[in-house]
Short mmCIF file of C-alpha atoms in Angstrom, two decimals:
data_model
loop_
_atom_site.label_atom_id
_atom_site.label_comp_id
_atom_site.label_asym_id
_atom_site.label_seq_id
_atom_site.Cartn_x
_atom_site.Cartn_y
_atom_site.Cartn_z
CA SER A 24 -71.21 1.58 26.84
CA ALA A 25 -70.99 2.26 23.00
CA LEU A 26 -67.42 3.33 23.12
CA GLU A 27 -66.27 0.15 25.05
CA SER A 28 -68.17 -1.94 22.52
CA ALA A 29 -66.52 -0.34 19.58
CA ALA A 30 -63.08 -0.86 21.24
CA VAL A 31 -63.72 -4.48 21.88
CA GLU A 32 -64.80 -4.94 18.10
CA LEU A 33 -61.88 -2.94 16.86
CA VAL A 34 -59.35 -5.13 18.96
CA ARG A 35 -61.09 -8.30 18.07
CA ALA A 36 -60.96 -7.36 14.46
CA VAL A 37 -57.17 -7.03 14.77
CA ASP A 38 -57.03 -10.29 16.80
CA GLU A 39 -58.56 -12.13 13.88
CA GLY A 40 -54.99 -12.10 12.06
CA LEU A 41 -53.68 -13.80 15.32
CA GLU A 42 -56.35 -16.76 15.50
CA ASP A 43 -54.06 -19.56 14.12
CA GLN A 44 -50.87 -18.37 15.92
CA PRO A 45 -49.36 -20.34 18.96
CA GLU A 46 -48.53 -18.33 22.08
CA PRO A 47 -46.80 -15.67 22.53
CA PHE A 48 -48.96 -13.99 19.77
CA ARG A 49 -52.42 -14.30 21.30
CA LYS A 50 -52.40 -12.15 24.53
CA GLY A 51 -53.55 -8.86 26.15
CA SER A 52 -56.80 -7.26 27.15
CA VAL A 53 -58.90 -4.28 25.85
CA PRO A 54 -58.69 -1.21 27.98
CA LYS A 55 -62.08 -0.08 29.65
CA PRO A 56 -63.03 3.53 29.23
CA ASP A 57 -64.15 3.95 32.82
CA GLN A 58 -60.52 2.97 33.95
CA TYR A 59 -59.15 6.52 32.62
CA GLY A 60 -59.76 9.98 33.79
CA ASP A 61 -60.70 11.28 30.43
CA TYR A 62 -61.30 10.22 26.81
CA ARG A 63 -57.91 11.63 25.35
CA THR A 64 -56.00 9.35 27.97
CA TYR A 65 -58.33 6.45 27.00
CA ALA A 66 -57.87 7.04 23.26
CA ALA A 67 -54.13 7.02 23.80
CA GLU A 68 -54.21 3.57 25.60
CA LEU A 69 -56.53 2.20 23.16
CA SER A 70 -54.38 3.31 20.15
CA ARG A 71 -51.26 1.70 21.80
CA THR A 72 -53.15 -1.37 22.38
CA VAL A 73 -54.29 -1.77 18.72
CA MET A 74 -50.70 -0.76 17.50
CA ASP A 75 -49.34 -3.45 19.69
CA ARG A 76 -51.72 -6.06 18.36
CA LEU A 77 -51.06 -5.06 14.76
CA GLN A 78 -47.28 -5.47 15.41
CA LEU A 79 -48.08 -8.87 16.72
CA VAL A 80 -50.02 -9.51 13.42
CA LYS A 81 -46.95 -8.55 11.45
CA GLU A 82 -44.64 -10.67 13.38
CA SER A 83 -46.96 -13.65 13.13
CA ARG A 84 -47.04 -13.24 9.37
CA HIS A 85 -43.20 -13.08 9.41
CA ALA A 86 -43.17 -16.37 11.55
CA SER A 87 -45.58 -18.03 9.20
CA ARG A 88 -43.28 -17.05 6.26
CA ALA A 89 -40.33 -18.47 8.14
CA VAL A 90 -42.19 -21.72 8.76
CA GLU A 91 -43.16 -21.91 4.98
CA ARG A 92 -39.55 -21.19 3.99
CA ILE A 93 -38.25 -24.05 6.10
CA LYS A 94 -40.78 -26.40 4.80
CA MET A 95 -39.77 -25.55 1.24
CA TYR A 96 -35.98 -25.92 1.96
CA LEU A 97 -36.47 -29.27 3.59
CA HIS A 98 -38.53 -30.33 0.38
CA GLU A 99 -35.45 -29.16 -1.70
CA GLN A 100 -32.70 -30.40 0.69
CA TYR A 101 -34.25 -33.53 2.19
CA LYS A 102 -30.87 -35.47 1.34
CA GLU A 103 -28.80 -33.27 3.47
CA GLU A 104 -28.21 -33.87 7.22
CA LEU A 105 -30.59 -32.00 9.26
CA ASP A 106 -28.94 -29.05 11.18
CA LEU A 107 -31.22 -26.94 13.24
CA GLN A 108 -28.70 -24.14 13.67
CA ARG A 109 -28.27 -23.66 9.87
CA LEU A 110 -32.17 -23.79 9.38
CA ALA A 111 -32.51 -21.32 11.98
CA GLU A 112 -30.03 -18.96 10.47
CA HIS A 113 -31.68 -19.47 6.98
CA VAL A 114 -34.76 -17.63 8.32
CA HIS A 115 -33.09 -15.43 10.94
CA LEU A 116 -34.41 -16.92 13.97
CA THR A 117 -32.99 -18.82 17.07
CA PRO A 118 -33.03 -22.46 16.90
CA SER A 119 -35.31 -22.75 20.12
CA TYR A 120 -37.82 -20.21 18.68
CA LEU A 121 -37.93 -21.79 15.05
CA SER A 122 -38.40 -25.23 16.81
CA LYS A 123 -41.60 -23.93 19.01
CA LEU A 124 -42.90 -21.94 16.06
CA PHE A 125 -42.61 -24.92 13.64
CA LYS A 126 -44.37 -27.18 16.08
CA GLY A 127 -47.12 -24.64 17.02
CA GLU A 128 -47.76 -23.99 13.19
CA THR A 129 -47.54 -27.44 11.84
CA GLY A 130 -48.30 -29.69 14.88
CA GLU A 131 -45.09 -31.43 14.35
CA THR A 132 -41.48 -31.20 15.04
CA ILE A 133 -39.04 -30.08 12.21
CA THR A 134 -37.31 -33.67 12.55
CA ASP A 135 -40.58 -35.45 11.91
CA PHE A 136 -41.44 -33.07 9.13
CA ALA A 137 -38.03 -33.82 7.39
CA ILE A 138 -38.33 -37.55 7.99
CA SER A 139 -42.12 -37.63 6.35
CA VAL A 140 -40.40 -35.72 3.31
CA ARG A 141 -37.69 -38.23 3.16
CA ILE A 142 -39.99 -41.16 3.27
CA HIS A 143 -42.35 -39.49 0.60
CA HIS A 144 -39.39 -39.48 -1.58
CA ALA A 145 -38.30 -42.90 -0.94
CA LYS A 146 -41.64 -44.11 -1.74
CA ARG A 147 -41.66 -42.55 -4.98
CA LEU A 148 -38.26 -43.76 -5.75
CA LEU A 149 -39.34 -47.47 -4.77
CA ARG A 150 -42.24 -47.14 -7.08
CA GLU A 151 -40.54 -45.53 -10.08
CA GLU A 152 -36.96 -46.65 -10.05
CA HIS A 153 -37.16 -50.30 -10.22
CA GLY A 154 -33.47 -50.63 -10.93
CA LEU A 155 -32.44 -49.07 -7.57
CA LYS A 156 -31.77 -51.33 -4.59
CA THR A 157 -33.25 -50.39 -1.53
CA TYR A 158 -30.13 -49.34 0.16
CA GLU A 159 -29.51 -47.05 -2.77
CA VAL A 160 -33.01 -45.48 -2.37
CA GLY A 161 -32.09 -44.95 1.36
CA GLU A 162 -28.86 -43.12 0.32
CA ARG A 163 -30.60 -40.79 -2.16
CA VAL A 164 -33.12 -39.76 0.52
CA GLY A 165 -30.46 -38.85 3.13
CA TYR A 166 -30.35 -42.26 5.03
CA PRO A 167 -26.69 -43.76 4.36
CA ASP A 168 -27.28 -46.48 6.96
CA PRO A 169 -29.47 -49.06 5.14
CA ALA A 170 -30.53 -50.62 8.62
CA TYR A 171 -31.62 -47.35 10.09
CA PHE A 172 -33.41 -46.48 6.63
CA THR A 173 -35.35 -49.75 6.86
CA LYS A 174 -36.17 -49.06 10.56
CA VAL A 175 -37.40 -45.48 9.89
CA PHE A 176 -39.23 -46.50 6.65
CA LYS A 177 -41.13 -49.47 8.65
CA ARG A 178 -42.09 -47.24 11.56
CA MET A 179 -43.56 -44.59 8.95
CA THR A 180 -45.20 -46.88 6.63
CA GLY A 181 -45.85 -50.24 8.43
CA LYS A 182 -43.72 -51.97 5.75
CA THR A 183 -40.06 -52.35 4.92
CA PRO A 184 -38.91 -50.73 1.81
CA LYS A 185 -38.80 -54.11 0.01
CA GLU A 186 -42.38 -55.01 1.28
CA TYR A 187 -43.52 -51.52 0.19
CA ARG A 188 -41.92 -51.95 -3.49
CA ASP A 189 -43.41 -55.41 -3.71
CA SER A 190 -46.89 -54.08 -2.80
CA VAL A 191 -46.78 -51.25 -5.35
CA ARG A 192 -45.65 -53.34 -8.38
#
């Protein structure tokens, strides 16, 4: 029916705001007019469905902002030890929900993202600060243990910090 088609289009338009979101944001079906005794009851159910979906869009936008805030925070505070509880408090979410949200939105864990940020800064320091020893570079990006820094750097880049520095000189 034309009414059912209009309802499906309406809900689909709202759902476009949820396309890129992980579960639990994408869910629910569109009510069908023939399942209700009269149009007033159907209209109320359709209205509730659309309002619920709009609430999900609003929540997903909040979630996206939370992930962006965490990414910014990690870019600014990359030297600090990673504390999931503190990160979650920073955006007023539970640690487990933040982890799931971050992975769903970025495709990587918070830890992996933080490591890539640290290695990005380490590479910059190795290119630009020739007076720094490689262990000092590690310390500056949050790795006080030189052996661990070398191990992580090699896993991420395929080279040790020294090999990387020699290759960009």
